[in-house]
Amino acid sequence: RKQHFCVCRYPLGMSGGQIQDEDISASSQWSESTAARYGRLDFEEGDGAWCPEITVEPDSLKEFLQIDLRSLHFITLVGTQGRHAGGIGNEFAQMYKIKYSRDGSRWISWRNRQGKQVIEGNRNAYDIVLKDLEPPIIARFVRFMPVTDHSMNVCMRVELYGCEWLDGLVSYNAPAGEQMNLPAKSVYLNDSVYDGAIIHSMTEGLGQLTDGVFGLDNFMMSHVYNVWPGYDYVGWTNESFPGGFVEIMFEFDRTRNFTTMKVHCNNMFVHHVKAFRQVVCYFRSESDWEATPLSFSPVVDETNPSARFVTINLANHMASAIKCQFYFADAWMLFSEITFQSDTAMYNTTLAPPKTGLPPNTPPDDPTHKVDDSNTRILIGCLVAIIFILVAIIVIILWRQVWQKMLEKASRRMLDDELTASLSIQSETFIYNHNHNHSSTTSEQESNSTYERIFPLGPDYQEPSRLICKLPEFAQSSEEPASSSTAASKSTTTTTVGPDGVPHYAEADIVNLQGVTGSNTYAIPAVTMDLLSGKDVAVEEFPRKLLTFKEKLGEGQFGEVHLCEAEGMQEFMNKEFLFDIPEDQPVLVAVKMLRSDANKNARNDFLKEIKIMSRLKDPNIIRLLAVCIYSDPLCMITEYMENGDLNQFLSRHEPEGQLALLSNAPTVSFGNLCYMATQIASGMKYLSSLNFVHRDLATRNCLVGKNYTIKIADFGMSRNLYSGDYYRIQGRAVLPIRWMSWESILLGKFTTASDVWAFAVTLWEILNFCKEQPYSQLTDEQVIENTGEFFRDQKRQIYLPQPVLCPDSLYKVMLSCWRRNTKERPSFQEIHRALLDMEP
Ligand SMILES: *[C@@H]1O[C@H](CO)[C@@H](O)[C@H](O)[C@H]1NC(C)=O
Ligand SMILES: *[C@@H]1O[C@H](CO)[C@@H](O)[C@H](O)[C@H]1NC(C)=O
């Protein structure tokens, strides 16, 4: 029943039409055809969006688009889009703020957990930008308020995502949370996202107790990154409450028939924190408090120190307000979440509880709320759910058939138009398109110049469709190493496709571990990750001031990769790879940096990437040396090798032979080429043994050290130097199509077998001394067409030619890596063995 981030992400009806025109209003409109009702996401009616009457000025917050949801909703995500109108419009909101109200009279400005109000909006008129609301909003009315930094015309289309707020709670009043002073640190147990008034007590608001985030066993750690200890909990000490209890008053939207209340309590006995000893609840239905309270004493399990829910049976009391006194069982009582389960009450007189009067223009409540036969409701609920699942399955099946048909015609046009973005569902990637009616050529020109890559499972992609929500992997605190005891606890897979084609899902099998600095790392199945998370991250913080900037290696949407010199890095390096670095000399390192304004998702991904990287230990894989995560910007420091990347390295060299003698260029022997290729195969063998998929294997992503040693890295791609190796789709997604297997391009499938394909292309580059791009005679479009030929397999596909240096036996290995059937391709183990045999 509990609305949780992962599942509570349904579109609430702007695009689907469930929200009526009369419930959408605005401060003003530019014309009848840009009225509020045209502010629906993904709609092209009227003039294509809501536009206010006049230009929006900086710092003026006069204009807004308002949505009335008719009842309280738990809103976790918002989507915005500009006015495109088939190419005529080009107005959009670069930034906006959100205000919300539960009663229509008191409006609250939304702030994120860091206190920031402004939300990044759109960058163009057509793409949908979705933003997670952290903390989520519980409201009936929501306003979008465009914000600009210069006077400009703004138009908006919007959608809200969430679900109905079944708890019905409109506010809780409680004493303000307190501060716990432990010898080592202070723990702040205040309610940091409370949206009511806080003086000595909290009144008229909701906050952390209803934000859907359950605290961890150790209350000093948090799901949220970069916050103070105790963030997830609201807590009180018995010293401040001579009566021995804390009283919390809950007010509801209407009279309800309560079955249970669940209180999520911390039980860290070592710090004298324990769930309550007893709770006494009073109920108020009309205007009077019931004389006899309900009293409940939970069974205290003295042996279990984990945070958990205590369930209190409210015995079908009817009430519109509940006042509970929680008695201390120890010196401290810490709650992170309180939920209520109720059957909607039979109400015929007053609809609203006295204190939170609804606005005068409130329409009568939706009649469907009055159904009160709980069995029927459950039955109907189940049937609807089954029907919904069936419909979803049918849609997926039909969709895939259509897709297969389209593949048959795998034409250039199709790929250009459709390969906009992809949705990862389990191990497959489905591809959908928001802007069917604008041509890719224009978008390519419009696209901004910073070079970014969006992989089908890429970090950008997560913004619209967060796969992973509250994985406790994020619990990494900067003060202490994360205890990952809770790491594997939540892992479900639910996938549904909403009527608008926007998928809503909790967690898919693939947990995305993409890098967030615009680069690509590895995708790893959740199972492996759970295994891996059994250990702590073994990297240390590095003093930022010891890094000296040398060169920018690349840039992505969320950050940059710099080449730096690091002083004293030796202490941070393991013995194993200390071998050739003199003690007091600065070491070259690559520093991947997250912009300090990156959103929380990006930060979490970045931290997750650190976790993954820190566990990759192989002589042919680049090593994570240290991190800077105590302060912004977050950095990841990895090895860099003196000879740079393999592509540049080989370009500077010539094969041994007469030609080289003439040109006087440095040479590399065939044996050393083979040695380098073997090392890449070995590194990939290691990655594949962990079920890691690299997805961007190429010479540009391999680094060369002394004596032809090779390590596989992942940041080369963001170098502008290699932007020609990537194909930009719809001006945004950028893919290394010349290295990608047919199934990665057409189906979005990335597996070890597609890494094998890329490996053979890499091998081909090596044997050509990187003097030529793969398929250099083909345009990007022709490469994609050729991919279609691989799919059709009518012997019309073009293979990369046999390089001059390449013996027949080696070319055979390469061809086997490009087999259509992924199962027929060799494994990295086999490739590695074959290459070892080949070395002279
Ligand atoms: C809660 O405590 C933290 C830490 O002292 C403080 O930064 C924050 O402003 C407080 N929040 C509220 C709402 O009082
Ligand atoms: C608070 O609780 C502790 C532990 O149960 C107890 O020792 C202490 O006397 C209590 N303090 C007050 C003021 O009740």
Coordinates of N, CA and C and ligand atoms in Angstrom, one line a residue, residues 238-239 330-331, ligand 2:
N238 N 14.1 12.0 26.0 CA 13.2 12.0 27.1 C 13.6 13.2 28.1
E239 N 14.8 13.7 28.0 CA 15.1 14.8 28.9 C 14.2 16.0 28.6
D330 N 13.4 4.3 25.9 CA 14.8 4.6 26.3 C 15.0 6.1 26.2
A331 N 16.3 6.6 26.2 CA 16.5 8.0 26.2 C 16.1 8.7 24.9
Ligands
LIG2 C1 15.7 9.0 30.1 O1 15.9 7.6 29.8 C2 17.0 7.0 30.5 C3 17.1 5.6 30.0 O2 15.9 4.9 30.1 C4 16.9 7.1 32.0 O3 18.0 6.6 32.6 C5 16.7 8.6 32.3 O4 16.5 8.7 33.7 C6 15.5 9.2 31.6 N1 15.5 10.6 31.9 C7 14.4 11.2 32.3 C8 14.5 12.7 32.5 O5 13.3 10.6 32.4

